Coordinates of C-alpha atoms in Angstrom, one line a residue:
X252 CA -6.4 0.5 -22.5
X253 CA -4.8 1.1 -19.1
X254 CA -5.3 4.9 -19.2
X255 CA -8.9 5.0 -20.5
X256 CA -10.0 2.2 -18.2
X257 CA -8.5 3.8 -15.1
X258 CA -9.7 7.4 -15.9
X259 CA -13.0 6.9 -17.7
X260 CA -14.3 3.6 -16.5
X261 CA -12.8 3.1 -13.0
X262 CA -11.8 -0.4 -13.9
X263 CA -8.7 -2.5 -14.5
X264 CA -8.3 -3.4 -18.2
X265 CA -5.8 -6.3 -18.2
X266 CA -3.5 -4.0 -20.2
X267 CA -0.7 -4.3 -17.7
X268 CA -0.7 -8.1 -18.1
X269 CA -0.3 -7.6 -21.8
X270 CA 2.5 -5.2 -21.1
X271 CA 4.4 -7.8 -19.0
X272 CA 4.0 -10.5 -21.6
X273 CA 5.3 -8.3 -24.5
X274 CA 8.3 -7.2 -22.5
X275 CA 9.4 -10.8 -21.9
X276 CA 8.6 -11.7 -25.6
X277 CA 10.9 -8.9 -26.9
X278 CA 13.7 -9.6 -24.4
X279 CA 13.7 -13.3 -25.2
X280 CA 14.0 -12.6 -28.9
X281 CA 16.9 -10.3 -28.2
X282 CA 18.9 -12.9 -26.3
X283 CA 18.1 -15.8 -28.6
X284 CA 19.3 -13.8 -31.6
X285 CA 22.5 -12.9 -29.8
X286 CA 23.1 -16.6 -29.1
X287 CA 22.4 -17.6 -32.7
X288 CA 24.8 -14.9 -33.9
X289 CA 27.5 -16.1 -31.5
X290 CA 27.5 -12.9 -29.5
X291 CA 28.1 -13.0 -25.8
X292 CA 26.0 -10.9 -23.3
X293 CA 27.8 -9.0 -20.6
X294 CA 25.1 -9.0 -18.0
X295 CA 26.3 -5.9 -16.0
X296 CA 26.6 -3.9 -19.2
X297 CA 23.2 -5.1 -20.3
X298 CA 21.6 -4.1 -17.0
X299 CA 23.3 -0.7 -17.0
X300 CA 22.2 0.0 -20.5
X301 CA 18.6 -1.1 -19.9
X302 CA 18.0 0.9 -16.6
X303 CA 19.8 3.9 -18.1
X304 CA 17.0 4.0 -20.7
X305 CA 14.2 3.5 -18.2
X306 CA 15.2 5.7 -15.3
X307 CA 15.2 9.3 -16.7
X308 CA 11.5 9.3 -17.5
X309 CA 10.7 7.6 -14.2
X310 CA 12.7 10.1 -12.3
X311 CA 11.0 13.0 -14.1
X312 CA 7.6 11.7 -13.1
X313 CA 8.6 10.9 -9.5
X314 CA 10.0 14.5 -9.0
X315 CA 7.0 16.0 -10.8
X316 CA 4.6 14.0 -8.7
X317 CA 6.4 15.0 -5.5
X318 CA 6.1 18.7 -6.5
X319 CA 2.4 18.3 -7.3
X320 CA 1.8 16.5 -4.1
X321 CA 3.3 19.4 -2.1
X322 CA 1.1 21.9 -3.9
X323 CA -2.2 20.1 -4.3
X324 CA -2.4 17.2 -1.8
X325 CA -3.1 17.3 1.9
X326 CA -0.1 17.4 4.2
X327 CA -1.3 14.1 5.8
X328 CA -0.3 12.4 2.5
X329 CA 3.2 13.9 2.1
X330 CA 5.2 11.3 4.0
X331 CA 3.4 8.4 2.2
X332 CA 4.2 10.0 -1.2
X333 CA 7.9 10.2 -0.1
X334 CA 8.0 6.6 0.9
X335 CA 6.3 5.6 -2.3
X336 CA 8.9 7.7 -4.2
X337 CA 11.8 5.7 -2.7
X338 CA 10.1 2.4 -3.5
X339 CA 9.3 3.5 -7.1
X340 CA 12.9 4.7 -7.7
X341 CA 14.4 1.4 -6.6
X342 CA 11.8 -0.9 -8.2
X343 CA 10.3 -2.3 -5.0
X344 CA 6.9 -0.5 -5.1
X345 CA 5.0 -3.7 -5.4
X346 CA 6.6 -5.0 -2.2
X347 CA 5.7 -1.8 -0.4
X348 CA 2.0 -2.1 -1.5
X349 CA 1.9 -5.7 -0.5
X350 CA 3.2 -4.8 3.0
X351 CA 0.6 -2.1 3.3
X352 CA -2.2 -4.5 2.2
X353 CA -3.3 -1.9 -0.4
X354 CA -6.5 -2.6 -2.3
X355 CA -5.7 -1.8 -5.9
X356 CA -9.4 -1.9 -6.7
X357 CA -10.5 0.6 -4.1
X358 CA -13.4 2.5 -5.4
X359 CA -12.1 5.9 -4.3
X360 CA -8.9 6.6 -6.3
X361 CA -8.4 9.9 -4.5
X362 CA -7.1 8.0 -1.5
X363 CA -4.6 6.0 -3.6
X364 CA -0.9 6.9 -3.8
X365 CA -0.1 9.0 -6.9
X366 CA 2.9 6.6 -7.5
X367 CA 1.0 3.4 -6.9
X368 CA 1.2 2.5 -10.6
X369 CA 4.9 1.9 -10.3
X370 CA 4.1 -1.6 -9.0
X371 CA 4.0 -3.0 -12.5
X372 CA 7.3 -1.3 -13.4
X373 CA 8.8 -2.6 -10.3
X374 CA 7.9 -6.2 -11.2
X375 CA 9.2 -5.6 -14.7
X376 CA 12.4 -4.2 -13.3
X377 CA 12.9 -7.3 -11.1
X378 CA 12.3 -9.6 -14.0
X379 CA 14.7 -7.6 -16.1
X380 CA 17.4 -8.6 -13.6
X381 CA 16.3 -12.3 -13.2
X382 CA 15.4 -13.2 -16.8
X383 CA 18.9 -12.3 -18.3
X384 CA 20.5 -14.4 -15.6
X385 CA 18.4 -17.4 -16.7
X386 CA 18.9 -16.7 -20.4
X387 CA 22.7 -16.3 -20.1
X388 CA 23.0 -19.2 -17.6
X389 CA 21.1 -21.5 -20.0
X390 CA 23.5 -20.4 -22.9
X391 CA 26.5 -21.4 -20.8
X392 CA 24.9 -24.8 -20.0
X393 CA 24.0 -25.3 -23.6
X394 CA 27.6 -24.6 -24.8
X395 CA 29.2 -26.5 -21.9
X396 CA 27.2 -29.7 -22.4
X397 CA 26.5 -29.3 -26.1
X398 CA 22.7 -28.9 -25.7
X399 CA 20.3 -27.2 -28.0
X400 CA 19.7 -23.7 -26.6
X401 CA 16.1 -23.0 -27.5
X402 CA 14.7 -26.4 -26.5
X403 CA 16.6 -26.0 -23.1
X404 CA 14.9 -22.6 -22.6
X405 CA 11.5 -24.1 -23.4
X406 CA 11.9 -26.7 -20.6
X407 CA 13.1 -24.0 -18.2
X408 CA 10.4 -21.4 -18.8
X409 CA 7.7 -24.1 -19.2
X410 CA 8.5 -25.1 -15.6
X411 CA 8.5 -21.4 -14.5
X412 CA 5.2 -20.9 -16.2
X413 CA 3.5 -23.9 -14.5
X414 CA 4.9 -23.3 -11.0
X415 CA 4.1 -19.6 -11.1
X416 CA 0.6 -20.1 -12.5
X417 CA -0.3 -22.7 -9.8
X418 CA 1.1 -20.3 -7.2
X419 CA -0.8 -17.4 -8.7
X420 CA -4.1 -19.3 -8.7
X421 CA -3.7 -20.5 -5.1
X422 CA -2.5 -17.1 -3.8
X423 CA -5.2 -15.2 -5.6
X424 CA -7.9 -17.5 -4.1
X425 CA -6.5 -16.9 -0.5
X426 CA -5.4 -13.2 -0.6
X427 CA -6.2 -11.5 -3.9
X428 CA -5.1 -8.0 -2.9
X429 CA -1.6 -9.2 -2.0
X430 CA -1.4 -11.5 -4.9
X431 CA -2.0 -8.6 -7.3
X432 CA 1.3 -7.1 -6.4
X433 CA 3.3 -10.4 -6.1
X434 CA 6.2 -10.9 -8.4
X435 CA 5.9 -14.7 -8.0
X436 CA 2.3 -14.6 -9.0
X437 CA 3.1 -12.7 -12.1
X438 CA 6.2 -14.6 -13.4
X439 CA 4.0 -16.9 -15.5
X440 CA 2.9 -13.9 -17.5
X441 CA 6.5 -13.2 -18.4
X442 CA 7.1 -16.9 -19.0
X443 CA 4.2 -17.1 -21.4
X444 CA 5.7 -14.2 -23.4
X445 CA 9.1 -16.0 -23.4
X446 CA 7.5 -19.3 -24.5
X447 CA 5.7 -17.5 -27.3
X448 CA 9.0 -16.1 -28.5
X449 CA 10.6 -19.6 -28.4
X450 CA 7.8 -21.5 -30.1
X451 CA 6.4 -18.9 -32.6
X452 CA 9.3 -19.0 -35.1
X453 CA 8.7 -22.7 -35.7
X454 CA 4.9 -22.4 -36.2
X455 CA 3.6 -21.8 -39.7
X456 CA 0.0 -20.3 -39.6
X457 CA -1.9 -19.6 -42.9
X458 CA -2.6 -16.0 -43.5
X459 CA -6.4 -16.4 -43.3
X460 CA -6.0 -18.0 -39.9
X461 CA -3.7 -15.2 -38.8
X462 CA -6.3 -12.6 -39.9
X463 CA -8.9 -14.3 -37.7
X464 CA -6.4 -14.6 -34.8
X465 CA -5.6 -10.9 -34.9
X466 CA -9.3 -9.9 -34.6
X467 CA -9.9 -12.5 -31.9
X468 CA -7.0 -11.1 -30.0
X469 CA -7.9 -7.4 -30.3
X470 CA -11.5 -8.0 -29.4
X471 CA -10.7 -10.2 -26.4
X472 CA -8.1 -7.7 -25.2
X473 CA -10.5 -4.7 -25.4
X474 CA -13.4 -6.5 -23.8
X475 CA -11.5 -8.2 -20.9
X476 CA -11.9 -5.4 -18.4
X477 CA -15.7 -5.1 -19.0
X478 CA -16.5 -8.8 -19.0
X479 CA -14.3 -10.2 -16.3
X480 CA -14.7 -9.5 -12.6
X481 CA -11.1 -8.5 -12.2
X482 CA -11.4 -7.5 -8.6
X483 CA -12.2 -11.1 -7.5
X484 CA -10.0 -13.0 -10.0
X485 CA -6.7 -11.4 -11.1
X486 CA -3.9 -12.4 -11.4
X487 CA -5.0 -16.1 -11.3
X488 CA -6.7 -18.0 -14.1
X489 CA -8.5 -14.9 -15.3
X490 CA -5.3 -13.2 -16.3
X491 CA -5.0 -15.8 -19.0
X492 CA -7.7 -13.9 -20.9
X493 CA -5.7 -10.8 -21.8
X494 CA -2.3 -12.6 -22.1
X495 CA -3.6 -15.2 -24.5
X496 CA -5.4 -12.4 -26.4
X497 CA -2.0 -10.7 -26.7
X498 CA -0.5 -14.0 -27.8
X499 CA -3.1 -14.2 -30.6
X500 CA -2.1 -10.8 -31.8
X501 CA 1.6 -11.6 -31.8
X502 CA 1.0 -14.9 -33.6
X503 CA -1.1 -13.0 -36.2
X504 CA 1.8 -10.7 -36.9
X505 CA 1.9 -8.7 -40.1
X506 CA -0.7 -10.2 -42.5
X507 CA -0.3 -7.5 -45.1
X508 CA -4.1 -7.8 -45.7
X509 CA -6.6 -5.0 -45.9
X510 CA -8.8 -7.1 -43.6
X511 CA -6.1 -7.7 -40.9
X512 CA -6.2 -5.9 -37.6
X513 CA -2.5 -5.2 -38.1
X514 CA -3.5 -2.6 -40.7
X515 CA -5.1 -0.5 -37.9
X516 CA -2.5 -1.3 -35.3
X517 CA 0.3 -0.2 -37.7
X518 CA -1.3 3.1 -38.5
X519 CA 0.8 6.2 -37.9
X520 CA -1.3 7.6 -34.9
X521 CA -1.0 4.3 -33.0
X522 CA 2.7 4.0 -33.8
X523 CA 3.2 7.5 -32.5
X524 CA 1.2 6.5 -29.4
X525 CA 3.4 3.5 -29.0
X526 CA 6.5 5.7 -29.1
X527 CA 5.1 7.7 -26.1
X528 CA 3.4 4.8 -24.3
X529 CA 6.0 4.5 -21.5
X530 CA 5.8 8.1 -20.5
X531 CA 2.0 8.1 -20.9
X532 CA 1.7 5.2 -18.5
X533 CA 4.0 7.1 -16.0
X534 CA 2.0 10.3 -16.1
X535 CA -1.7 9.3 -16.3
X536 CA -2.0 7.8 -12.8
X537 CA -0.5 10.7 -10.7
X538 CA -2.5 13.2 -12.7
X539 CA -5.7 11.3 -12.0
X540 CA -5.0 10.8 -8.2
X541 CA -3.8 14.4 -7.6
X542 CA -6.8 15.8 -9.5
X543 CA -9.2 13.7 -7.4
X544 CA -7.5 14.6 -4.1
X545 CA -7.4 18.3 -5.0
X546 CA -11.0 18.4 -6.2
X547 CA -12.5 16.2 -3.4
X548 CA -14.0 13.9 -6.0
X549 CA -13.8 10.1 -6.0
X550 CA -14.1 9.6 -9.7
X551 CA -13.2 11.6 -12.8
X552 CA -16.2 12.6 -15.0
X553 CA -16.1 12.3 -18.8
X554 CA -15.0 16.0 -19.2
X555 CA -12.4 16.1 -16.4
X556 CA -11.2 12.6 -17.5
X557 CA -10.7 13.7 -21.0
X558 CA -8.8 16.7 -19.8
X559 CA -6.6 14.4 -17.7
X560 CA -5.9 12.1 -20.7
X561 CA -5.0 15.0 -23.0
X562 CA -2.8 16.5 -20.3
X563 CA -1.1 13.1 -19.7
X564 CA -0.6 12.7 -23.5
X565 CA 1.0 16.2 -23.7
X566 CA 3.3 15.5 -20.8
X567 CA 4.2 12.1 -22.3
X568 CA 5.2 13.6 -25.6
X569 CA 7.3 16.3 -23.9
X570 CA 9.0 13.7 -21.6
X571 CA 9.7 11.4 -24.6
X572 CA 11.1 14.2 -26.8
X573 CA 13.1 16.2 -24.2
X574 CA 14.1 13.6 -21.6
X575 CA 13.8 10.0 -22.8
X576 CA 15.0 10.4 -26.4
X577 CA 18.0 12.6 -25.8
X578 CA 19.1 10.4 -23.0
X579 CA 18.7 7.3 -25.1
X580 CA 20.7 8.8 -27.9
X581 CA 23.5 10.1 -25.7
X582 CA 26.6 7.9 -26.5
X583 CA 29.0 9.1 -23.8
X584 CA 27.7 6.6 -21.1
X585 CA 27.9 3.7 -23.6
X586 CA 31.7 3.9 -23.8
X587 CA 32.3 1.9 -20.6
X588 CA 30.6 0.7 -17.4
X589 CA 32.1 3.4 -15.3
X590 CA 30.4 6.1 -17.4
X591 CA 27.1 4.1 -17.4
X592 CA 27.2 4.0 -13.6
X593 CA 28.0 7.7 -13.3
X594 CA 25.1 8.5 -15.6
X595 CA 22.7 6.3 -13.6
X596 CA 23.8 7.8 -10.3
X597 CA 23.4 11.3 -11.7
X598 CA 19.8 10.6 -12.8
X599 CA 18.9 8.9 -9.6
X600 CA 20.3 11.8 -7.6
X601 CA 17.7 14.1 -9.2
X602 CA 15.1 12.2 -7.3
X603 CA 17.2 11.3 -4.2
X604 CA 17.7 15.0 -3.3
X605 CA 14.0 15.9 -2.8
X606 CA 13.3 12.4 -1.4
X607 CA 15.9 13.0 1.3
X608 CA 15.6 16.8 1.8
X609 CA 11.8 17.0 2.1
X610 CA 11.3 14.5 5.0
X611 CA 14.2 16.2 6.8
X612 CA 12.5 19.5 6.5
X613 CA 9.2 18.0 7.7
X614 CA 11.0 16.3 10.7
X615 CA 12.7 19.6 11.6
X616 CA 9.3 21.5 11.5
X617 CA 7.6 18.8 13.7
X618 CA 10.4 18.9 16.3
X619 CA 10.1 22.6 16.5
X620 CA 6.4 22.3 16.9
X621 CA 6.7 19.7 19.7
X622 CA 9.3 21.8 21.5
X623 CA 7.0 24.8 21.5
X624 CA 4.0 22.8 22.8
X625 CA 3.2 22.4 26.5
X626 CA 0.8 24.9 28.1
X627 CA -0.1 26.1 24.6
X628 CA -1.3 22.5 23.8
X629 CA -2.7 21.1 27.1
X630 CA -5.0 18.6 25.4
X631 CA -7.1 16.7 28.0
X632 CA -6.0 19.1 30.8
X633 CA -8.2 21.7 29.0
X634 CA -11.3 19.6 30.0
X635 CA -9.9 17.9 33.1
X636 CA -10.4 20.8 35.4
X637 CA -6.7 21.3 36.2
X638 CA -6.4 24.6 34.4
X639 CA -8.4 27.5 33.0
X640 CA -7.8 27.3 29.3
X641 CA -8.7 29.8 26.7
X642 CA -8.5 28.5 23.1
X643 CA -6.0 30.3 20.9
X644 CA -6.5 29.7 17.1
X645 CA -3.1 31.1 16.4
X646 CA -1.3 28.2 18.2
X647 CA -0.5 25.3 15.8
X648 CA -2.2 22.0 16.5
X649 CA -0.2 19.0 17.6
X650 CA 0.5 16.5 16.2
X651 CA 1.1 18.2 12.9
X652 CA -0.7 17.1 9.7
X653 CA 2.5 15.5 8.4
X654 CA 3.1 13.4 11.5
X655 CA -0.4 12.5 12.6
X656 CA -0.7 9.4 10.4
X657 CA 2.2 7.8 12.4
X658 CA 1.0 9.0 15.8
X659 CA 0.7 5.6 17.4
X660 CA 2.1 4.3 20.8
X661 CA 5.9 4.1 20.7
X662 CA 7.5 1.1 22.3
X663 CA 11.2 0.9 23.3
X664 CA 11.7 -1.8 20.8
X665 CA 9.9 -2.3 17.5
X666 CA 6.7 -4.3 17.6
X667 CA 6.5 -7.7 15.8
X668 CA 3.8 -7.2 13.3
X669 CA 2.3 -9.4 10.6
X670 CA -0.3 -8.6 8.0
X671 CA -3.2 -10.8 7.0
X672 CA -5.1 -9.1 4.2
X673 CA -6.2 -5.9 5.9
X674 CA -6.0 -7.3 9.5
X675 CA -2.9 -6.1 11.3
X676 CA -1.4 -8.0 14.3
X677 CA 0.9 -6.2 16.7
X678 CA 2.9 -7.9 19.4
X679 CA 4.8 -5.4 21.6
X680 CA 6.6 -5.3 24.9
X681 CA 8.3 -2.6 26.9
X682 CA 11.4 -4.7 27.5
X683 CA 10.9 -5.1 31.3
X684 CA 11.0 -8.9 31.8
X685 CA 10.8 -9.1 35.6
X686 CA 8.6 -6.2 36.6
X687 CA 6.8 -5.8 39.9
X688 CA 3.5 -6.2 38.0
X689 CA 2.7 -7.9 34.7
X690 CA 0.2 -6.0 32.5
X691 CA -1.2 -7.4 29.2
X692 CA -3.2 -5.4 26.6
X693 CA -5.5 -7.4 24.3
X694 CA -8.2 -6.6 21.8
X695 CA -8.4 -4.4 18.7
X696 CA -6.4 -1.4 17.5
X697 CA -8.5 0.7 20.0
X698 CA -6.9 -1.4 22.8
X699 CA -3.5 -0.8 21.2
X700 CA -4.0 3.0 21.5
X701 CA -4.2 2.5 25.3
X702 CA -0.5 1.6 25.4
X703 CA 0.6 5.2 25.3
X704 CA -0.4 6.0 29.0
X705 CA 0.4 2.4 30.1
X706 CA 4.0 2.7 28.8
X707 CA 4.5 5.8 30.9
X708 CA 3.0 4.2 33.9
X709 CA 4.9 0.9 33.4
X710 CA 8.3 2.8 33.1
X711 CA 7.6 4.7 36.3
X712 CA 6.4 1.7 38.3
X713 CA 8.7 -1.0 36.8
X714 CA 5.9 -3.0 35.3
X715 CA 6.2 -5.6 32.5
X716 CA 3.9 -4.6 29.7
X717 CA 2.9 -6.9 26.8
X718 CA 0.4 -5.9 24.1
X719 CA -1.2 -8.4 21.7
X720 CA -3.7 -6.7 19.4
X721 CA -5.2 -7.2 16.0
X722 CA -6.8 -4.5 13.8
X723 CA -10.6 -4.7 13.3
X724 CA -10.6 -7.4 16.0
X725 CA -12.5 -6.6 19.2
X726 CA -12.5 -9.1 22.0
X727 CA -15.2 -11.7 21.3
X728 CA -15.9 -14.9 19.4
X729 CA -19.3 -14.2 17.8
X730 CA -19.2 -13.9 14.0
X731 CA -22.7 -12.6 14.0
X732 CA -21.4 -9.5 15.8
X733 CA -19.3 -8.4 12.7
X734 CA -16.3 -10.3 14.0
X735 CA -14.5 -12.2 11.3
X736 CA -13.5 -15.9 11.6
X737 CA -9.8 -14.9 11.4
X738 CA -10.5 -12.6 14.3
X739 CA -12.3 -15.4 16.3
X740 CA -9.2 -17.6 15.7
X741 CA -6.9 -14.8 16.8
X742 CA -8.9 -14.2 20.0
X743 CA -9.0 -17.9 20.9
X744 CA -5.2 -18.1 20.5
X745 CA -4.6 -14.9 22.4
X746 CA -6.9 -15.9 25.3
X747 CA -5.1 -19.3 25.6
X748 CA -1.7 -17.5 25.6
X749 CA -2.8 -15.0 28.3
X750 CA -4.2 -17.8 30.5
X751 CA -0.7 -19.4 30.4
X752 CA 1.0 -16.0 31.2
X753 CA -1.2 -15.4 34.2
X754 CA -0.7 -11.6 34.3
X755 CA -1.7 -9.4 37.2
X756 CA -4.1 -7.5 35.0
X757 CA -5.5 -7.6 31.5
X758 CA -6.4 -4.3 29.9
X759 CA -8.9 -4.1 27.0
X760 CA -11.8 -2.1 25.7
X761 CA -15.4 -3.0 26.5
X762 CA -18.1 -1.4 24.3
X763 CA -18.0 -0.7 20.6
X764 CA -19.0 2.7 19.2
X765 CA -20.1 3.6 15.7
X766 CA -20.6 7.1 14.4
X767 CA -22.7 6.0 11.4
X768 CA -25.2 3.7 13.1
X769 CA -28.6 4.0 14.8
X770 CA -27.1 2.0 17.7
X771 CA -24.8 4.4 19.5
X772 CA -22.9 1.9 21.5
X773 CA -23.0 -1.9 22.1
X774 CA -21.5 -4.6 24.2
X775 CA -21.1 -8.0 22.5
X776 CA -22.3 -10.9 24.6
X777 CA -19.2 -12.9 23.6
X778 CA -17.1 -10.2 25.2
X779 CA -18.6 -11.0 28.5
X780 CA -17.8 -14.7 28.0
X781 CA -14.1 -13.9 27.2
X782 CA -13.7 -11.6 30.2
X783 CA -15.4 -14.1 32.5
X784 CA -12.9 -16.8 31.4
X785 CA -10.1 -14.5 32.5
X786 CA -11.8 -13.6 35.8
X787 CA -12.5 -17.3 36.5
X788 CA -8.7 -18.0 36.1
X789 CA -8.0 -15.4 38.8
X790 CA -6.9 -12.6 36.3
X791 CA -8.2 -9.1 37.0
X792 CA -9.5 -7.2 34.0
X793 CA -9.6 -3.4 33.5
X794 CA -11.9 -2.5 30.6
X795 CA -12.3 0.9 29.1
X796 CA -15.3 2.3 27.4
X797 CA -14.7 2.7 23.7
X798 CA -13.6 6.1 22.4
X799 CA -15.8 8.1 19.9
X800 CA -15.7 7.8 16.2
X801 CA -16.3 10.6 13.6
X802 CA -18.1 10.6 10.3
X803 CA -14.9 11.3 8.4
X804 CA -11.1 11.3 9.0
X805 CA -10.4 14.2 11.3
X806 CA -7.1 15.4 9.7
X807 CA -8.5 15.7 6.2
X808 CA -11.6 17.4 7.6
X809 CA -9.5 20.0 9.5
X810 CA -7.4 20.6 6.4
X811 CA -10.5 21.5 4.4
X812 CA -12.2 23.3 7.3
X813 CA -9.6 24.8 9.7
X814 CA -11.1 25.6 13.1
X815 CA -14.1 23.4 12.5
X816 CA -13.4 21.4 15.7
X817 CA -17.0 20.6 16.5
X818 CA -18.1 20.0 12.9
X819 CA -15.2 17.6 12.3
X820 CA -16.0 15.7 15.5
X821 CA -19.2 14.0 16.5
X822 CA -22.1 14.3 18.9
X823 CA -22.2 12.5 22.2
X824 CA -25.7 11.3 21.7
X825 CA -24.7 9.7 18.4
X826 CA -21.9 7.8 20.0
X827 CA -22.8 6.9 23.6
X828 CA -25.8 5.3 25.2
X829 CA -27.2 7.3 28.1
X830 CA -26.0 4.5 30.4
X831 CA -23.0 2.4 29.5
X832 CA -24.1 -1.2 28.4
X833 CA -21.5 -2.6 30.7
X834 CA -23.6 -1.6 33.8
X835 CA -26.0 -4.5 33.0
X836 CA -23.2 -7.1 33.2
X837 CA -21.0 -5.7 36.0
X838 CA -22.5 -8.1 38.5
X839 CA -21.4 -11.1 36.4
X840 CA -17.8 -9.9 36.4
X841 CA -16.7 -9.1 40.0
X842 CA -13.0 -9.1 39.1
X843 CA -13.5 -6.6 36.2
X844 CA -13.3 -2.9 36.6
X845 CA -15.0 -0.7 34.0
X846 CA -13.4 2.7 33.3
X847 CA -15.3 5.4 31.6
X848 CA -13.1 8.3 30.4
X849 CA -15.6 9.5 27.9
X850 CA -15.9 12.9 29.5
X851 CA -12.3 13.7 28.3
X852 CA -13.5 13.1 24.8
X853 CA -17.0 14.5 25.0
X854 CA -16.9 17.2 27.7
X855 CA -20.5 18.2 26.9
X856 CA -22.9 17.3 24.1
X857 CA -20.1 17.5 21.6
X858 CA -17.1 15.3 21.0
X859 CA -14.7 17.8 19.4
X860 CA -12.0 16.8 16.9
X861 CA -9.6 19.1 18.7
X862 CA -9.3 19.6 22.5
X863 CA -6.8 21.9 24.1
X864 CA -5.1 22.5 20.7
X865 CA -4.4 18.8 20.4
X866 CA -5.8 16.8 17.5
X867 CA -7.8 14.0 19.2
X868 CA -8.1 11.6 16.3
X869 CA -5.5 10.4 13.7
X870 CA -8.3 9.2 11.4
X871 CA -12.0 8.7 12.0
X872 CA -11.7 6.5 15.1
X873 CA -8.2 6.1 16.5
X874 CA -7.1 8.5 19.2
X875 CA -3.7 10.1 18.6
X876 CA -0.8 9.1 20.9
X877 CA -0.3 12.9 21.5
X878 CA -3.7 13.3 23.0
X879 CA -3.3 10.0 25.0
X880 CA -0.1 11.5 26.5
X881 CA -2.1 14.5 27.8
X882 CA -4.8 12.0 29.1
X883 CA -2.2 10.0 31.0
X884 CA -2.6 11.6 34.5
X885 CA -6.4 11.0 34.4
X886 CA -6.0 7.5 33.0
X887 CA -3.4 6.7 35.7
X888 CA -5.6 8.0 38.5
X889 CA -8.6 5.9 37.3
X890 CA -6.4 2.8 36.6
X891 CA -4.7 2.9 40.1
X892 CA -8.0 3.3 41.8
X893 CA -9.4 0.3 39.9
X894 CA -6.5 -2.0 40.6
X895 CA -5.7 -0.8 44.1
X896 CA -2.0 -0.8 43.2
X897 CA 0.3 1.7 44.9
X898 CA 2.2 4.2 42.7
X899 CA 6.0 4.6 43.3
X900 CA 5.6 8.3 43.2
X901 CA 2.7 8.3 45.6

């Protein structure tokens, strides 16, 4: 279900929800049988045994995916794959995806992480730690206070089911992308499997009813992904559909009837598929994502999808036969805990070595590249008139493809960030508390980019610098201008805070550009209102004309088309109005200075993706910190003229 829906239909099937329920069902039966047989469970030994069986296949896929990423995927994606590898190895991939506000349902799978599917295994791994603690703890309570073990478990997991389901429904309604990866929002699926294991033995269902239940269950499971709008509903109420369908199948059990669905499910081909299902799940997603990234496609066709499925099946069989099965049957680690730990560490080391060594190699290469930069990579100086520059294609670009994604302004101390769905808030300071001037940056992520030259200027002139920005959130309070309500709320709160701070100057962006619109550049009326409020409070504003945008992410474009600096950029006429829209409102804002540095991005009719051997954009709209560093002398000159402030270095 999971494989075919992902590869052929670009949909989510609900199969993972079934997978979570069944894992809890089987684990609960294992522990209740041990209790009824009078056997104790050594938790540490249990965990070591369990993860020793899971880890070898997972490590094989992680290492194989890293190797394929190096060969077939753009260098811009390498560091992300390494980060995802660490998270997958230690069963925290779901937490990482939550922090990155990943949209699991994004239409273009080629942009996804090839290890993203480890989110479900991470949740399962976390539950494999928590569930045994509850089961063993309940057994101790039952013996200590002479309680019935199974009824006690029913109360405990009934409460877990209700609390988690309510949490899941509420969380899904408010932030579905984050809820999808939430362990707390998924616990009810495990609890449902546990409750099924606890109640099913005492329920007697006639064979005819079980035959019907089996067919209802299988038809409901297979149709779930087509009928339900998974993107808007999972894992809330809607996830009851596949989990209850699986419950019907488990309740149906073996009917020994030629009309029962169990006759099909017990067939040799499906049993063999079940034996290889873990490895199949592990391999199918990286094969799909890497193929799409390599081919430049957003979806697999029927032919390519079939080839991917066959390839994943082949790798799954090989992994099960030569990795998973031999490791599972190896008795040496089972002798004692020390040997189990040694075997686990040995397996993990196979993945830890490339996960550690590869980023060190990347960092060393980037440092060497930065050290050799300078006059060979003048950036904005190539169009600023300060030197005669002759482009040299043999000189490597800076920043490198492996570091460009993280090429943001660097503050002395980490910024305090929060995530709200896909809107990112950054609160940053330069650590100077009593500077000669107090500068505040507000607005969207384009305003955040301005911090690179401002940090240099603030350090040189002993200014206090504070930056309060939110992604996708330009200054303004008009929802009709493509500004979300959460953005409006953020801007109101930020404006109130800045008015209390009374800084010497507020820095922000003014216009908004769009590379894919018939309107080259616009100024939102509510922006004028916000800036006027600051001016009326005696606060000077320096507003910069927005930077260009490109039709596609620049690093990816340059990797496919090296040297296509013009083609990977944009045209000035597509970005900027002939006259800046701020000219019409300048008279209303006497304490606001408008800076136009567009000539450093569009020196002529073109707005190149690379200027002076420096990559200008880190994606399709954010200027790299590296280029902003080369722009700093020109930015500083314009800023000082606008504010009238003296510079300590004259």
